[in-house]
mmCIF file of C-alpha atoms in Angstrom:
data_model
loop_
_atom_site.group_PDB
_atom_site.id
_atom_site.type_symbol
_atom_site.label_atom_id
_atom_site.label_comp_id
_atom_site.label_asym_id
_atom_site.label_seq_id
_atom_site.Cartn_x
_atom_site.Cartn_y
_atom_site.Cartn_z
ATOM 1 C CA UNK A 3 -11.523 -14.952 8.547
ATOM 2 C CA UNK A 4 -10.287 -18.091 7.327
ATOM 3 C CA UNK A 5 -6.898 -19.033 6.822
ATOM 4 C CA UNK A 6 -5.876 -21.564 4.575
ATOM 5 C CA UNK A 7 -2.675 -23.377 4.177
ATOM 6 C CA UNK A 8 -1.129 -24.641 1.005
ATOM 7 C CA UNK A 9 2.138 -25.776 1.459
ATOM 8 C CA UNK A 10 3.447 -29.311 2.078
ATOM 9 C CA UNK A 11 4.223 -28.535 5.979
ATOM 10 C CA UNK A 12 2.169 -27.981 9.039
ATOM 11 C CA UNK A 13 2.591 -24.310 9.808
ATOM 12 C CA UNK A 14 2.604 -23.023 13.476
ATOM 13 C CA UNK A 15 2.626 -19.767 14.913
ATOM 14 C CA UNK A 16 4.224 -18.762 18.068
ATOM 15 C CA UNK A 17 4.352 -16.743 20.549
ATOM 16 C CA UNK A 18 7.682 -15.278 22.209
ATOM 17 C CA UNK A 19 7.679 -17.969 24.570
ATOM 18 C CA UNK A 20 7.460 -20.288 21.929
ATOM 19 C CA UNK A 21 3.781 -21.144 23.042
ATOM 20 C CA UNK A 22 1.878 -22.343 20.040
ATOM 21 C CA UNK A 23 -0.896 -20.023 19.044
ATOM 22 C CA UNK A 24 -2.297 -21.414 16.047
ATOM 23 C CA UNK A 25 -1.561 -24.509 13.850
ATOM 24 C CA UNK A 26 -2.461 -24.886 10.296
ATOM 25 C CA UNK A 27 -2.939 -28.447 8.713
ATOM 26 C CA UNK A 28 -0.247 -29.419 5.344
ATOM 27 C CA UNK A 29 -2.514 -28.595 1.991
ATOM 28 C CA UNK A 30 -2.876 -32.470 0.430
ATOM 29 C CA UNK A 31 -1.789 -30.202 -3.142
ATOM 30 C CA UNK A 32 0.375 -27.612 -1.883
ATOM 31 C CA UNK A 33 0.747 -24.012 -4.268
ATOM 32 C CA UNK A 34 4.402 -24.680 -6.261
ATOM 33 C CA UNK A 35 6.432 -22.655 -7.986
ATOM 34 C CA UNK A 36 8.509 -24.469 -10.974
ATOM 35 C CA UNK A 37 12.153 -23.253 -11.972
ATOM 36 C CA UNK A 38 14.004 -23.475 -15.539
ATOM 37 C CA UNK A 39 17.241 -22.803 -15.609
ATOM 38 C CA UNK A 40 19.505 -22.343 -18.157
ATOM 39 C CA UNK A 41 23.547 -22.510 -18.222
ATOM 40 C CA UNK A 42 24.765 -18.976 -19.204
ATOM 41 C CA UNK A 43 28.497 -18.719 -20.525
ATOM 42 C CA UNK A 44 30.816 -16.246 -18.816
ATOM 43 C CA UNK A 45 29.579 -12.733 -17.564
ATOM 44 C CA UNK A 46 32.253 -9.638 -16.738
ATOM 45 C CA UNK A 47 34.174 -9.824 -13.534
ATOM 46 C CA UNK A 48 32.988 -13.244 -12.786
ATOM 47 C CA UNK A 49 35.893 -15.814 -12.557
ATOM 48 C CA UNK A 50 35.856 -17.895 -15.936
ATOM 49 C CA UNK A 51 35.137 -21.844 -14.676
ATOM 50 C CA UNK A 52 32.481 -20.670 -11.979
ATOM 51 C CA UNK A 53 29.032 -21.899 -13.049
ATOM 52 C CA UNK A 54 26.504 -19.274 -14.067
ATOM 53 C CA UNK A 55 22.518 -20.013 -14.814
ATOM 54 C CA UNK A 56 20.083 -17.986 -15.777
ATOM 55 C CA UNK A 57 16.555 -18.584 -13.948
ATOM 56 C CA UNK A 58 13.062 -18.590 -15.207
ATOM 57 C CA UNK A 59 10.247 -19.400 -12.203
ATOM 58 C CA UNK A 60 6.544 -19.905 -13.455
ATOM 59 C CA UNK A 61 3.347 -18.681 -11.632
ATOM 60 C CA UNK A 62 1.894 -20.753 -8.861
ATOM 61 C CA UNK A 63 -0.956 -23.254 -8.914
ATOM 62 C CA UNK A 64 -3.412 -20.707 -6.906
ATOM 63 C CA UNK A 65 -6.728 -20.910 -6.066
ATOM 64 C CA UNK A 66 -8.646 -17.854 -6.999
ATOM 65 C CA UNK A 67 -8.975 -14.666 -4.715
ATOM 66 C CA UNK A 68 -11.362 -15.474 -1.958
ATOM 67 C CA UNK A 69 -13.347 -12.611 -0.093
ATOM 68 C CA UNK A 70 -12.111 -12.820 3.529
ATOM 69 C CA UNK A 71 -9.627 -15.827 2.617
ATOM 70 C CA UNK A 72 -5.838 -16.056 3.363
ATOM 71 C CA UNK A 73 -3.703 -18.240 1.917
ATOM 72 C CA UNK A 74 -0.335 -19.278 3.041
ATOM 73 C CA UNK A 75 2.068 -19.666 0.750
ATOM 74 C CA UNK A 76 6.100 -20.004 0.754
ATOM 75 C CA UNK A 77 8.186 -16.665 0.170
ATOM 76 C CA UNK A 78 8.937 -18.582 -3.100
ATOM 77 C CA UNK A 79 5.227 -18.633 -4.096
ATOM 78 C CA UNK A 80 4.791 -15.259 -2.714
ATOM 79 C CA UNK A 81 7.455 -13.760 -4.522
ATOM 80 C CA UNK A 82 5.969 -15.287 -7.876
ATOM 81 C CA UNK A 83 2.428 -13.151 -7.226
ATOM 82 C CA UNK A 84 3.467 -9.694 -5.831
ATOM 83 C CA UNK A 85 -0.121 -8.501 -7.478
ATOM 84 C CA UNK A 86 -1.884 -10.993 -4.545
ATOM 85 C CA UNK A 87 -2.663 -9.282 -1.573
ATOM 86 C CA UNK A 88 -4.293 -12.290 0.072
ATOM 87 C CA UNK A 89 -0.752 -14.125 0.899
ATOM 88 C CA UNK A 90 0.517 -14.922 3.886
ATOM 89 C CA UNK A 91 4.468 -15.803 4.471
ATOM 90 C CA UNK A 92 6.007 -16.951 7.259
ATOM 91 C CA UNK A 93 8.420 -15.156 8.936
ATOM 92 C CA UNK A 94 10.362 -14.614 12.473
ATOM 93 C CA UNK A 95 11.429 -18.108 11.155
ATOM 94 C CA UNK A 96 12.105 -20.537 14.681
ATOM 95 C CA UNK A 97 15.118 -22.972 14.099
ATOM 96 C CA UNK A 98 16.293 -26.123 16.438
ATOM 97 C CA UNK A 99 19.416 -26.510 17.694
ATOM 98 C CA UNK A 100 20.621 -28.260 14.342
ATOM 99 C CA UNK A 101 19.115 -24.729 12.377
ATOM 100 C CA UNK A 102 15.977 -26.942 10.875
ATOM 101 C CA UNK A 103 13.021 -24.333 10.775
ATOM 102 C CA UNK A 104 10.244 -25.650 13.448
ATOM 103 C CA UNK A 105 7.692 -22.827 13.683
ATOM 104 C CA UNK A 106 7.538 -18.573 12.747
ATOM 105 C CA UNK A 107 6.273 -15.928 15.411
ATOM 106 C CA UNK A 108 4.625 -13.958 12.243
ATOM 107 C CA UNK A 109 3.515 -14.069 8.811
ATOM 108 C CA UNK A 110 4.550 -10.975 5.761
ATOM 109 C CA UNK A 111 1.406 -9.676 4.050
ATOM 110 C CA UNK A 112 2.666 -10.681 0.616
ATOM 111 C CA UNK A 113 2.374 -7.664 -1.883
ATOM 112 C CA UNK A 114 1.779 -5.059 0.691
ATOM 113 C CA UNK A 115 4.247 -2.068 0.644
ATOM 114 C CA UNK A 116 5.442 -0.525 4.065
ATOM 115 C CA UNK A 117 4.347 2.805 4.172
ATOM 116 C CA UNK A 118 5.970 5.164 6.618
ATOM 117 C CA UNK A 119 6.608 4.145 10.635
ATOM 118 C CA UNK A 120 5.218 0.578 11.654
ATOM 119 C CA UNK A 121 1.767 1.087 13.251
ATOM 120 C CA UNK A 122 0.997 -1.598 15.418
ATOM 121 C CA UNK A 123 -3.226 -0.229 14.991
ATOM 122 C CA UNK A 124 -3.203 -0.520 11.501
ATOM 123 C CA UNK A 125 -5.640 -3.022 10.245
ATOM 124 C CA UNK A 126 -4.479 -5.490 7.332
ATOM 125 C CA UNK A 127 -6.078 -5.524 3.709
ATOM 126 C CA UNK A 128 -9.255 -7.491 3.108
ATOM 127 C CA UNK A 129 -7.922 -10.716 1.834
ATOM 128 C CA UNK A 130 -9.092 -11.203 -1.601
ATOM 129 C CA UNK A 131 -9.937 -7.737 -3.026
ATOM 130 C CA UNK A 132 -7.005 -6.918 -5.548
ATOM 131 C CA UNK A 133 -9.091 -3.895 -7.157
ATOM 132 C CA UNK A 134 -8.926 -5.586 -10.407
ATOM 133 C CA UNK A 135 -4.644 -6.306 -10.448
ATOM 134 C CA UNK A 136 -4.247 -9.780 -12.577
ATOM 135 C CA UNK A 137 -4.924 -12.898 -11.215
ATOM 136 C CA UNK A 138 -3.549 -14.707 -13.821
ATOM 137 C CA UNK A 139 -2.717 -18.483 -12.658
ATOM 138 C CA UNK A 140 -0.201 -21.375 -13.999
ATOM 139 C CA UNK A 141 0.635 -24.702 -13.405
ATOM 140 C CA UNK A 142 4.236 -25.715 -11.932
ATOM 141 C CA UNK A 143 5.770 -27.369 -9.598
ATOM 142 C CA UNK A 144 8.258 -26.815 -6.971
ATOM 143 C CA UNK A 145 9.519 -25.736 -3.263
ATOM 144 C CA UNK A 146 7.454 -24.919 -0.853
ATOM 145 C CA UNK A 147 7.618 -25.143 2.904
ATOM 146 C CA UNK A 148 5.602 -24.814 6.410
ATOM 147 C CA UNK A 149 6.074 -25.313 9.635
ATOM 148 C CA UNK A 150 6.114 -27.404 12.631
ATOM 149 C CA UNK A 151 5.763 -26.973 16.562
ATOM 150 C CA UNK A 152 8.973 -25.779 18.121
ATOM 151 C CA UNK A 153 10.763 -29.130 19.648
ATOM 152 C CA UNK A 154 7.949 -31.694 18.149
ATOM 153 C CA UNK A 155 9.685 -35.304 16.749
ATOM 154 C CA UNK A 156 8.068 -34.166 13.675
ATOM 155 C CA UNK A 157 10.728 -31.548 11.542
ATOM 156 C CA UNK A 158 8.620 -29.638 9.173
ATOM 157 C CA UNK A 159 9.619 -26.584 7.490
ATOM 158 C CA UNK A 160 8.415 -22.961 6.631
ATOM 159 C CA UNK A 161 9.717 -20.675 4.380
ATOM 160 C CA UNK A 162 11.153 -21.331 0.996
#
């Protein structure tokens, strides 16, 4: 099944050992998510002076659902479509020594509930069949992240 990337990082998977298993190009228009936000005076039990915003994120420049397609997408982006069930999201994030995110060992299923015990046999969705949930798409624009060999010169990110 294909995998496609679209964020503005390489993304590499690897292994315990940190032995890369699978790299994944940048995406030349990476999937965004854009955030408004909006000063909010005072709320109970919050010191008066400390800033408070409110936060409005848009939908994500996706492609359509693909039959047998993955995309991977920041949690950001992946938050922003909990009806997809074709996203992937890095996780089992590996940092340097300075903390700067260099690869993940795994990716969350975005939208997929846990059900019961883990079940290391159990297959993953079909990519692209959403039995009908909206697809709706927007336009926006901002953070998204992927990720880069473990050790390499080159410091790319993944997660959000």
């Amino acid at each position: 099944m294909p995998v496609v990337n679209l964020t503005p990082h390489v993304v590499t998977v690897v292994d315990a050992r940190s032995r890369v298993i699978q790299r994944w190009p940048r995406a030349p228009e990476p999937a965004r998510v854009e955030a408004v936000r909006v000063p909010v005076r005072g709320a109970a039990g919050v010191p008066a002076g400390v800033p408070l915003v409110a936060e409005r994120r848009t939908r994500a420049n996706l492609p359509e659902p693909q039959e047998g397609v993955w995309f991977i997408v920041s949690s950001v982006v992946g938050s922003a479509h909990p009806e997809r069930r074709d996203l992937l999201v890095p996780s089992d994030l590996v940092r340097d020594g300075r903390g700067v995110v260099t690869a993940c060992r795994s990716f969350v299923i975005s939208g997929t509930p846990v059900r019961g015990a883990p079940d290391k046999g159990r297959a993953a969705p079909d990519p692209g069949r959403t039995g009908g949930r909206d697809q709706g798409q927007g336009g926006g624009r901002g953070k998204a992240r992927g990720g880069e060999r473990a050790g390499d010169k080159e410091r790319d990110m993944v997660g959000s």
